Amino acid sequence: MALATMEEARQILADRFGYDRFRPGQEALVEAVLAGRDVLGVMPTGAGKSLCYQVPGVAARGLALVVSPLVSLMGDQVRSLLEAGVRGAYLNSTLTPGQQGTVMRRALEGAYDVMYVAPERLADPRFLDFAGRADIALVAVDEAHCVSQWGQDFRPSYLAVGEFIASLPARPPVCALTATATGRVRADITRLLGLRDPFVLVTGFDRPNLRFDVERLDPKRKIARIAARALARPAESGIVYCSTRKDVEKVHEALVEAGVPATRYHAGLAKGERAANQRAFIDDDAPVMVATNAFGMGIDKSNVRYVVHHNLPGSMEAYYQEAGRAGRDGEPAECLLLWSDGDISTCRFFIEQESGNEELTPEEGEVVRATRRRMLEAMVGYCYTVECLRGYILRYFGEEAPGACGNCGTCEGGVEAVDVTAEARAVMRCVHELRGRFGKGVVADVLRGHASDRVEELGLTAAACFGDLGEGAPAGPAGTPLPSAVPAARIREVVELLAAGGYLVVTEGTYPTVQLGPRFREAAEPGFSLAMKSVPRKATRARGAAVAGSRAFGAAGGAASGDEGLFECLRALRKDIATKLGKPPYVVFSDAALRDMCARRPATDEEFLEVSGVGLTKLKRYGEDFMAAIRDYEAG
Ligand code: ADP
Ligand code: ZN
């Protein structure tokens, strides 16, 4: 029996949530849920997963139960629902037992459409008793990958979800949602949640509103770069990810000193401070958050306009998830990755160190390390690629990529490629001859013909490849002699690039090595060629010029529309109202809604309802104030 019709669902989407159409992925998922099917939706952050269960939750007679690991955010999620006129509630450890009892009693009376619960609740006898009696129309499992030990956010408490669902007297359809799922994690989700012949939908990973940039920067210059971005438009919200707590502290302090209203978040801070800082960020009191990757899962702040990575993440999966927290409202947003050589070494070092403390057999440990090395190499490849950055990302996630996207550093910055095929061949020969026993430093010295103490000691001056990239060696174009030795830094870069392509494997730690990779044979084939991004050493200066151009990083966002004045005015009004009501500003209206208001300049209720993100409830609550502000602005 169908829970409700698509027509009802569309009506709810318009009246409550203020959107005139479902996005393609949502449409298919909602339809399947309403038909009573289990579904598994894999959609990137910002695709709009919440509506996939919220709309059916409202449409169905009965309660939609949403399992979510994000206890600290349930309050916000429910507030957003109430704001849209949806009857929401949550149940977690932040409520007293008395309050929990009240919520459950009211739920039994049918007071709610959507109820969020923490997975820990599912083991609570009181809750199980409640669930056995409640009219549960749908169970949604948010961040469903948490159930898999193969994912990066495994939560043991999620293992109880499958059993809970199976224990319900009338099994409702189950809607599992996640932003990251490899085939293996997907299989785990289906098996461990006990999904029955689920309708699986994986939407495209492309986020056209995100602009991607990569900059290689000296560690010392990274902070100045970040501060410049933040100060370019100080009211905008941004996240700066650092790989260590120490870096968070350092970057945060420097930003505050530079006048950036920043706050910070990492696992070393007291719980209360973490919560307060998160609040300040969500409320736009401190629009810039400096954090480790401990921050962000489930933060559904839709108006994050940029995400900067101060360090290289360990994988493309991690990068895309973190960067994807920008621009969830669909408005232009920017993702900038800053990196330096040291970042790569640090990541490698962690890989070799880390896997020791897991309960794994030595063989399993090696499998884990090999996987992580491969993931890191793909990340390094992103730093070096001379192709469209979006194309690189999409191909990594197994999607076809169109040619040039026109909205990334490569497509717009005119990246210069240098051919390093000769150097690459020499490196491959050298690694082969040295049988993978030594690190990058030795490889570079041997190739340059530099008889360092270490090279002498190892007797490598006698190696056949000694001096192959040294002064006078015939490694120039068409065998011309090299005017001077290839710089050691260039050789190291070529090693990284080869590793990123799978031709080599680089390890770091007590005994760093460069070894042949799985694709090493291909590098010896006649058609092999390798190009590298020529990275100007004076990168910041070159950037300075580029920033003057309208679309470079830091300059995106409706600047051309001529509505900036009005936008700022509406943004200020939103903040006022939010503060008065004690709500996060984006809950009142998203940036996208404000932009649409600027474009439409509604003067009547009907026109106001046309604005994307405005439903009947919001019209009633805020329409008058915002229309008055627009009138005032237009009157000058
Ligand atoms: P996810 O959970 O997939 O990361 P959210 O559910 O938080 O994404 O939605 C991201 C943003 O997209 C929110 O601001 C939401 O209001 C908006 N959104 C969702 N669905 C639609 C739609 N059909 N039309 C316009 N905006 C939408
Ligand atoms: Zn591009």
XYZ file of C-alpha atoms and ligand atoms in Angstrom:
664
model
C 0.000 0.000 0.000
C 1.394 3.373 -0.948
C 2.112 5.793 1.885
C 1.085 8.819 -0.157
C 1.175 10.020 -3.727
C 3.909 11.992 -5.451
C 1.411 14.753 -5.935
C 0.982 15.089 -2.192
C 4.745 14.998 -1.809
C 5.212 17.834 -4.294
C 2.572 19.861 -2.529
C 4.404 19.394 0.764
C 7.687 20.316 -0.875
C 6.194 23.573 -2.083
C 4.019 24.521 0.897
C 6.341 23.586 3.705
C 9.833 23.692 2.274
C 9.227 26.313 -0.372
C 10.839 24.490 -3.296
C 9.087 24.192 -6.602
C 10.673 20.909 -7.646
C 12.557 17.918 -6.355
C 16.100 17.496 -7.505
C 16.411 14.474 -9.806
C 17.856 12.125 -7.168
C 15.310 13.192 -4.570
C 12.438 12.594 -6.906
C 13.382 8.968 -7.514
C 14.093 8.239 -3.858
C 10.925 9.845 -2.555
C 8.893 8.005 -5.119
C 10.388 4.673 -4.084
C 9.892 5.366 -0.389
C 6.289 6.366 -0.930
C 5.745 3.131 -2.814
C 6.877 1.320 0.316
C 10.304 0.224 -0.898
C 13.546 0.181 1.011
C 16.012 2.604 -0.509
C 19.702 3.318 -0.360
C 20.604 6.809 -1.502
C 24.219 7.763 -2.103
C 24.402 11.467 -2.740
C 27.146 13.970 -2.196
C 26.969 16.405 0.669
C 24.618 19.216 -0.202
C 22.533 17.165 -2.612
C 19.537 17.401 -0.310
C 19.325 14.051 1.403
C 17.226 15.262 4.327
C 14.203 16.029 2.195
C 14.210 12.425 0.988
C 12.838 11.324 4.337
C 11.344 14.561 5.621
C 8.843 14.914 2.810
C 7.648 11.290 3.021
C 7.633 11.725 6.802
C 5.127 14.525 6.498
C 3.170 12.825 3.750
C 2.782 9.520 5.543
C 0.266 8.923 8.266
C 2.503 7.911 11.129
C 5.927 8.759 12.388
C 9.177 8.926 10.440
C 11.967 7.835 12.742
C 15.370 9.191 11.767
C 18.488 7.554 13.165
C 21.327 10.040 13.169
C 24.730 9.959 14.883
C 24.798 13.710 15.272
C 23.405 14.303 18.696
C 24.684 17.848 18.938
C 22.896 18.801 15.767
C 19.510 17.268 16.293
C 18.309 20.428 17.953
C 19.159 22.443 14.849
C 17.666 19.909 12.511
C 14.417 19.914 14.415
C 14.413 23.676 14.597
C 14.709 23.848 10.824
C 11.740 21.531 10.565
C 9.602 23.528 12.964
C 10.581 26.593 11.024
C 9.106 24.986 7.909
C 5.957 24.135 9.805
C 6.809 20.454 10.156
C 6.097 18.749 13.462
C 9.534 17.525 14.524
C 11.089 16.223 17.716
C 14.251 14.536 18.875
C 15.273 12.028 21.467
C 18.814 11.860 22.779
C 20.931 12.074 25.897
C 20.750 15.863 26.035
C 17.165 15.477 27.283
C 16.400 14.454 30.856
C 14.640 11.115 31.322
C 11.517 13.091 32.150
C 11.708 15.057 28.910
C 12.321 11.888 26.960
C 9.218 10.379 28.499
C 7.187 13.386 27.458
C 8.479 13.250 23.898
C 7.618 9.546 23.629
C 4.177 10.043 25.106
C 3.409 12.840 22.711
C 4.762 10.790 19.821
C 2.332 8.008 20.717
C -0.460 10.573 20.561
C 0.617 11.363 16.995
C 2.090 14.775 17.741
C 5.055 14.431 15.401
C 5.776 13.703 11.761
C 9.528 13.334 12.048
C 11.533 12.258 15.075
C 15.335 12.091 15.300
C 16.937 9.513 17.564
C 20.533 8.765 18.444
C 21.541 5.165 17.717
C 22.268 4.609 21.409
C 18.533 5.018 22.133
C 17.795 1.886 20.154
C 19.226 -0.224 22.952
C 17.135 1.474 25.637
C 14.268 -0.760 26.852
C 12.008 2.239 27.390
C 12.520 3.286 23.826
C 12.006 -0.224 22.486
C 8.744 -0.434 24.372
C 7.713 2.869 22.835
C 8.735 1.812 19.343
C 6.725 -1.372 19.655
C 3.578 0.652 20.236
C 4.185 3.639 17.985
C 2.870 3.934 14.465
C 6.174 4.075 12.622
C 5.667 4.731 8.935
C 9.302 4.983 7.935
C 12.763 4.489 9.369
C 15.466 6.706 7.903
C 19.124 6.007 8.618
C 21.255 9.065 8.094
C 25.033 8.732 7.606
C 24.358 5.078 6.966
C 28.015 4.343 6.217
C 28.627 4.558 9.976
C 27.450 0.949 10.129
C 30.431 -0.275 8.112
C 33.839 -0.964 9.490
C 35.183 -0.264 6.018
C 34.039 3.328 6.133
C 35.965 6.042 7.871
C 33.317 6.804 10.501
C 32.404 3.420 11.882
C 30.103 3.636 14.929
C 29.536 0.420 16.839
C 26.168 1.746 18.016
C 24.987 1.592 14.413
C 25.198 -2.177 14.498
C 22.036 -2.120 16.620
C 20.011 -0.415 13.908
C 19.394 -3.512 11.808
C 18.209 -5.520 14.751
C 15.967 -2.696 15.859
C 14.294 -2.480 12.471
C 13.792 -6.223 12.388
C 12.184 -6.100 15.824
C 9.428 -3.666 14.829
C 6.000 -5.331 14.832
C 5.147 -3.914 11.409
C 8.311 -3.449 9.418
C 8.191 -0.032 7.724
C 10.204 0.898 4.634
C 13.781 1.847 5.422
C 15.574 4.757 3.829
C 19.360 4.630 4.188
C 21.359 7.683 3.168
C 25.033 8.459 2.914
C 27.425 10.752 1.100
C 30.253 8.288 0.830
C 29.965 4.686 -0.065
C 32.273 2.487 -2.004
C 30.866 -0.796 -3.241
C 32.044 -2.529 -0.122
C 30.452 -0.025 2.248
C 27.264 -0.137 0.222
C 27.126 -3.900 0.553
C 27.676 -3.583 4.295
C 24.860 -1.071 4.628
C 22.441 -3.334 2.805
C 23.443 -6.394 4.784
C 23.788 -4.886 8.255
C 20.637 -2.790 8.099
C 18.785 -5.711 6.559
C 17.536 -3.742 3.578
C 15.127 -5.747 1.451
C 15.772 -5.519 -2.247
C 16.514 -1.818 -1.885
C 16.119 0.728 -4.628
C 19.678 2.018 -4.898
C 20.303 5.478 -6.222
C 23.755 6.961 -6.636
C 23.539 10.516 -7.889
C 26.253 12.280 -9.747
C 29.074 13.510 -7.605
C 29.511 16.709 -9.520
C 28.805 19.907 -7.632
C 28.878 22.517 -10.373
C 28.601 25.434 -7.955
C 31.906 24.526 -6.307
C 35.039 26.058 -7.715
C 38.206 24.037 -7.170
C 41.699 25.387 -6.764
C 44.994 23.871 -5.754
C 47.969 25.935 -4.692
C 51.343 24.748 -3.662
C 52.595 27.105 -1.017
C 55.474 27.369 1.313
C 54.115 26.523 4.789
C 55.010 30.014 5.952
C 52.790 31.618 3.346
C 49.715 29.555 3.868
C 48.272 31.607 6.688
C 48.648 34.886 4.839
C 46.850 33.307 1.899
C 43.979 32.162 4.096
C 43.719 35.490 5.895
C 43.604 37.318 2.578
C 40.702 35.148 1.460
C 38.794 35.588 4.684
C 39.298 39.347 4.744
C 38.286 39.731 1.100
C 34.680 39.305 2.251
C 34.697 39.118 6.023
C 30.996 38.475 6.486
C 31.206 35.240 4.518
C 31.323 31.958 6.290
C 34.249 29.615 5.703
C 35.955 26.539 7.110
C 39.717 26.101 7.326
C 40.814 22.500 7.799
C 44.174 21.702 9.364
C 45.663 18.263 9.880
C 46.743 18.704 13.510
C 45.485 20.418 16.648
C 48.695 22.376 16.786
C 48.078 23.793 13.335
C 44.500 24.641 14.288
C 45.786 26.648 17.223
C 48.439 28.381 15.154
C 46.185 29.244 12.227
C 43.349 30.327 14.470
C 45.557 32.633 16.464
C 47.075 34.178 13.350
C 43.673 34.719 11.763
C 42.246 36.372 14.840
C 45.302 38.584 14.981
C 44.753 39.527 11.356
C 41.225 40.597 12.242
C 39.340 37.556 10.945
C 36.357 36.660 13.147
C 37.415 33.039 13.531
C 36.730 30.318 16.045
C 38.222 26.841 16.372
C 37.388 23.209 16.926
C 39.419 20.099 17.689
C 39.226 17.091 19.937
C 41.658 18.613 22.439
C 39.229 21.323 23.536
C 36.860 20.843 26.446
C 33.416 19.661 25.421
C 31.764 22.893 26.502
C 34.121 25.009 24.490
C 33.710 22.847 21.426
C 29.953 23.222 21.641
C 30.154 26.971 22.175
C 32.524 27.452 19.250
C 30.380 25.356 16.979
C 27.386 27.436 18.006
C 29.235 30.677 17.283
C 30.049 29.381 13.817
C 26.532 28.177 13.087
C 25.082 31.462 14.279
C 27.514 33.455 12.096
C 28.901 35.175 15.183
C 32.274 33.748 14.193
C 31.804 33.046 10.497
C 35.187 31.365 10.049
C 35.899 27.975 11.624
C 39.434 26.622 11.922
C 39.247 22.922 12.680
C 40.626 19.442 12.362
C 38.587 16.884 10.482
C 36.838 16.140 13.772
C 34.606 19.030 12.793
C 31.895 18.987 10.249
C 30.180 15.673 9.891
C 26.531 16.526 9.726
C 27.065 20.251 10.011
C 24.316 21.304 7.677
C 25.193 24.969 7.656
C 24.179 25.733 4.123
C 25.879 29.099 3.676
C 29.531 28.066 3.943
C 31.062 29.999 1.071
C 34.550 28.514 1.114
C 36.544 25.604 2.493
C 40.305 25.944 2.596
C 42.575 23.028 3.384
C 45.697 24.223 5.121
C 47.173 20.737 4.769
C 46.843 17.846 2.407
C 44.150 15.331 3.450
C 44.979 11.644 3.278
C 42.553 10.712 0.521
C 40.279 12.089 -2.163
C 37.343 10.689 -0.205
C 38.237 12.784 2.816
C 38.993 15.813 0.679
C 35.772 15.771 -1.260
C 33.682 15.219 1.817
C 35.291 18.112 3.670
C 35.442 20.454 0.695
C 31.847 19.533 -0.100
C 30.673 21.301 3.038
C 30.948 24.491 1.028
C 27.975 25.721 -0.945
C 25.291 23.329 0.162
C 22.740 25.955 -0.776
C 23.805 25.627 -4.401
C 25.223 29.140 -4.567
C 28.792 29.647 -5.811
C 31.374 28.512 -3.284
C 35.077 27.788 -3.311
C 37.293 24.883 -2.360
C 40.963 25.653 -2.081
C 43.612 23.087 -1.306
C 46.948 24.410 -0.082
C 49.799 21.980 0.110
C 53.522 21.706 0.526
C 56.039 18.872 0.188
C 56.094 18.471 3.948
C 52.369 17.609 3.916
C 52.969 14.576 1.748
C 55.717 13.306 4.017
C 53.541 13.828 7.070
C 50.700 11.823 5.535
C 53.066 9.015 4.570
C 54.573 9.004 7.984
C 51.117 8.619 9.545
C 50.300 5.722 7.290
C 53.397 3.803 8.330
C 52.922 4.651 12.010
C 49.227 4.411 12.475
C 48.294 0.946 11.404
C 50.405 -0.484 14.193
C 47.851 0.258 16.891
C 44.899 -1.508 15.328
C 44.090 -5.064 16.188
C 45.263 -6.484 12.919
C 47.475 -9.322 11.919
C 50.688 -8.199 10.210
C 49.224 -9.219 6.844
C 46.030 -7.285 7.430
C 48.085 -4.328 8.587
C 50.005 -4.378 5.351
C 46.793 -4.531 3.329
C 45.464 -1.502 5.199
C 48.700 0.394 4.658
C 48.793 -0.458 0.979
C 45.218 0.803 0.596
C 46.000 4.020 2.379
C 49.141 4.580 0.346
C 47.140 4.195 -2.828
C 44.504 6.611 -1.577
C 47.168 9.140 -0.671
C 48.830 8.828 -4.058
C 45.542 9.710 -5.728
C 45.345 12.770 -3.493
C 48.874 13.775 -4.460
C 47.921 13.274 -8.080
C 45.219 15.886 -7.576
C 47.862 18.366 -6.458
C 49.990 17.782 -9.522
C 47.451 17.198 -12.216
C 47.531 19.430 -15.265
C 43.979 18.427 -16.116
C 40.674 19.973 -15.105
C 40.406 19.507 -11.330
C 36.724 18.667 -11.451
C 37.433 16.101 -14.128
C 40.074 14.528 -11.925
C 37.653 14.300 -8.990
C 34.822 12.844 -11.010
C 37.001 10.258 -12.670
C 38.316 9.265 -9.278
C 34.770 8.572 -8.124
C 34.142 6.557 -11.249
C 32.192 9.068 -13.259
C 32.637 10.277 -16.765
C 34.046 13.755 -16.771
C 33.306 16.336 -19.412
C 36.292 18.104 -20.964
C 36.996 21.403 -19.274
C 34.599 22.523 -16.548
C 35.413 26.210 -16.774
C 35.183 26.573 -13.014
C 38.473 25.393 -11.566
C 42.032 26.576 -11.245
C 43.195 24.558 -14.225
C 40.401 25.623 -16.537
C 40.805 29.262 -15.657
C 44.348 29.677 -14.488
C 45.962 28.470 -17.701
C 48.113 25.918 -15.943
C 51.412 25.473 -17.709
C 52.507 21.922 -18.316
C 56.136 20.877 -18.590
C 57.127 17.634 -20.201
C 59.138 15.491 -17.801
C 59.111 12.230 -19.728
C 62.904 12.010 -19.956
C 63.315 12.628 -16.231
C 60.605 10.093 -15.477
C 62.257 7.401 -17.548
C 65.573 8.065 -15.834
C 63.923 7.825 -12.407
C 62.266 4.540 -13.320
C 65.548 3.058 -14.527
C 67.270 4.212 -11.374
C 64.653 2.795 -9.000
C 64.801 -0.452 -10.907
C 68.566 -0.607 -10.643
C 68.621 0.291 -6.934
C 65.941 -2.354 -6.407
C 63.734 -0.088 -4.343
C 66.025 -0.047 -1.354
C 66.524 3.678 -0.950
C 64.586 6.890 -0.502
C 64.041 9.907 -2.707
C 67.188 11.658 -1.522
C 69.491 8.873 -2.652
C 67.659 8.479 -5.947
C 68.023 12.196 -6.645
C 71.719 12.258 -5.719
C 72.541 9.235 -7.834
C 70.690 10.610 -10.849
C 72.326 13.998 -10.560
C 75.737 12.380 -10.248
C 76.209 13.846 -6.819
C 78.710 11.769 -4.839
C 77.361 12.557 -1.383
C 78.791 10.752 1.645
C 75.824 8.435 1.692
C 76.097 7.663 -2.011
C 79.835 6.944 -1.636
C 79.181 4.796 1.408
C 76.640 2.719 -0.494
C 79.019 2.367 -3.420
C 76.445 3.853 -5.755
C 78.848 6.012 -7.738
C 79.387 2.831 -9.725
C 75.693 2.461 -10.558
C 74.868 2.444 -14.257
C 72.377 5.282 -13.776
C 74.799 7.452 -11.828
C 74.732 10.924 -13.351
C 71.932 10.158 -15.845
C 70.351 13.523 -15.030
C 73.621 15.299 -14.293
C 75.287 18.087 -16.192
C 76.208 17.059 -19.707
C 74.127 13.865 -19.618
C 72.201 13.222 -22.856
C 68.764 13.559 -21.234
C 67.781 16.789 -22.971
C 65.300 16.982 -25.888
C 66.352 14.485 -28.573
C 69.364 13.410 -26.583
C 70.980 16.829 -26.264
C 73.362 17.240 -23.337
C 71.866 18.821 -20.238
C 73.316 22.270 -19.595
C 73.187 21.623 -15.860
C 72.063 18.850 -13.532
C 68.304 18.509 -13.058
C 67.551 20.113 -9.680
C 67.011 17.657 -6.836
C 63.628 19.271 -6.110
C 62.481 18.532 -9.658
C 63.551 14.910 -9.362
C 61.608 14.559 -6.139
C 58.547 16.018 -7.840
C 58.857 13.563 -10.675
C 59.059 10.749 -8.119
C 55.824 12.002 -6.511
C 54.138 12.279 -9.848
C 55.152 8.751 -10.796
C 53.885 7.506 -7.464
C 50.577 9.303 -8.021
C 50.253 7.462 -11.313
C 50.969 4.082 -9.751
C 54.350 3.686 -11.471
C 56.185 3.917 -8.152
C 55.372 3.387 -4.488
C 56.909 5.714 -1.947
C 57.097 4.934 1.741
C 58.346 7.120 4.500
C 59.338 6.443 8.086
C 62.537 5.079 9.555
C 63.580 3.590 6.231
C 62.069 5.624 3.431
C 62.012 3.834 0.111
C 61.030 4.344 -3.487
C 59.934 1.129 -5.146
C 58.425 0.086 -8.426
C 54.647 0.391 -8.458
C 52.009 -1.834 -10.044
C 52.118 0.083 -13.343
C 55.909 0.283 -13.632
C 56.012 -1.632 -16.929
C 53.885 0.965 -18.682
C 56.535 3.605 -18.066
C 58.910 1.659 -20.284
C 56.488 1.543 -23.209
C 57.166 3.769 -26.211
C 53.945 5.774 -25.844
C 54.661 6.751 -22.250
C 54.803 10.439 -21.455
C 54.494 12.491 -18.331
C 53.662 16.151 -17.872
C 53.818 18.189 -14.732
C 52.213 21.388 -13.611
C 54.793 24.100 -13.676
C 54.294 25.718 -10.323
C 55.542 29.261 -10.190
C 57.683 29.709 -7.091
C 56.269 33.177 -6.679
C 52.820 31.651 -6.586
C 51.342 34.218 -4.242
C 52.314 37.143 -6.385
C 50.909 35.556 -9.516
C 47.735 34.921 -7.553
C 47.524 38.512 -6.458
C 47.133 39.452 -10.076
C 44.636 36.704 -10.696
C 42.477 37.770 -7.775
C 41.874 41.032 -9.569
C 40.204 38.997 -12.302
C 36.616 38.402 -11.374
C 36.408 34.627 -11.127
C 39.542 33.587 -9.308
C 39.318 32.032 -5.892
C 38.006 34.551 -3.436
C 36.129 36.533 -6.024
C 33.220 34.235 -6.795
C 29.702 34.951 -5.590
C 27.141 37.286 -7.082
C 29.480 40.264 -7.302
C 28.385 40.874 -10.843
C 24.693 40.978 -10.067
C 24.657 44.497 -8.666
C 22.551 43.216 -5.762
C 25.341 43.144 -3.216
C 23.979 46.126 -1.290
C 20.553 44.580 -0.943
C 22.027 41.201 -0.158
C 24.062 42.668 2.704
C 20.977 44.452 3.954
C 18.919 41.247 3.968
C 21.760 39.322 5.517
C 21.885 41.846 8.370
C 18.129 41.614 8.845
C 18.365 37.819 8.928
C 21.047 37.988 11.579
C 18.946 40.399 13.688
C 15.909 38.200 13.517
C 17.896 35.050 14.182
C 19.568 36.560 17.218
C 16.248 37.711 18.591
C 14.700 34.296 18.125
C 17.811 32.440 19.258
C 18.067 30.559 15.964
C 20.906 30.035 13.514
C 20.599 32.558 10.660
C 20.567 29.910 7.928
C 17.517 28.374 9.557
C 15.616 31.614 9.016
C 16.640 31.775 5.330
C 19.459 30.225 3.355
C 21.876 32.377 1.371
C 20.215 30.955 -1.708
C 16.830 32.271 -0.549
C 18.309 35.722 0.093
C 19.916 35.726 -3.368
C 16.620 34.800 -4.922
C 14.921 37.613 -2.998
C 17.493 40.038 -4.386
C 16.755 38.860 -7.893
C 12.952 38.825 -7.569
C 12.439 41.710 -5.159
C 9.031 40.426 -4.071
C 6.457 43.013 -3.009
C 3.396 40.827 -2.421
C 2.737 37.606 -0.530
C 2.314 35.736 -3.794
C 5.628 37.018 -5.063
C 7.304 36.210 -1.778
C 6.109 32.628 -1.999
C 7.836 32.382 -5.367
C 11.191 32.783 -3.644
C 13.119 29.517 -3.461
C 13.032 28.197 0.094
C 9.938 30.133 1.158
C 6.931 28.126 2.236
C 3.737 29.228 3.916
C 5.222 29.197 7.402
C 8.173 31.352 6.485
C 5.980 33.728 4.548
C 3.844 34.230 7.615
C 6.785 34.629 9.956
C 9.179 36.747 7.974
C 7.528 37.916 4.781
C 6.526 41.303 6.058
C 9.941 42.197 7.517
C 11.856 41.151 4.456
C 9.499 42.812 1.997
C 9.733 46.001 4.034
C 13.523 45.830 3.898
C 13.410 45.406 0.128
C 11.005 48.355 -0.210
C 13.259 50.536 1.925
C 16.276 49.541 -0.057
C 14.611 50.334 -3.345
C 13.441 53.705 -2.048
C 17.126 54.403 -1.417
P 22.704 16.766 2.448
O 22.110 16.209 3.705
O 22.531 15.893 1.266
O 24.126 17.192 2.615
P 20.766 18.838 2.859
O 19.614 17.945 3.044
O 21.343 19.492 4.051
O 21.923 18.093 2.077
O 20.362 19.935 1.783
C 21.309 20.879 1.306
C 20.618 22.168 0.910
O 19.865 21.996 -0.272
C 19.674 22.677 1.980
O 19.890 24.057 2.149
C 18.310 22.384 1.383
O 17.336 23.273 1.852
C 18.562 22.545 -0.113
N 17.609 21.770 -0.919
C 17.282 20.480 -0.743
N 16.387 20.064 -1.661
C 16.134 21.125 -2.459
C 15.284 21.336 -3.618
N 14.520 20.359 -4.108
N 15.287 22.564 -4.180
C 16.074 23.549 -3.682
N 16.878 23.418 -2.600
C 16.920 22.220 -1.989
Zn 37.948 22.539 -14.687
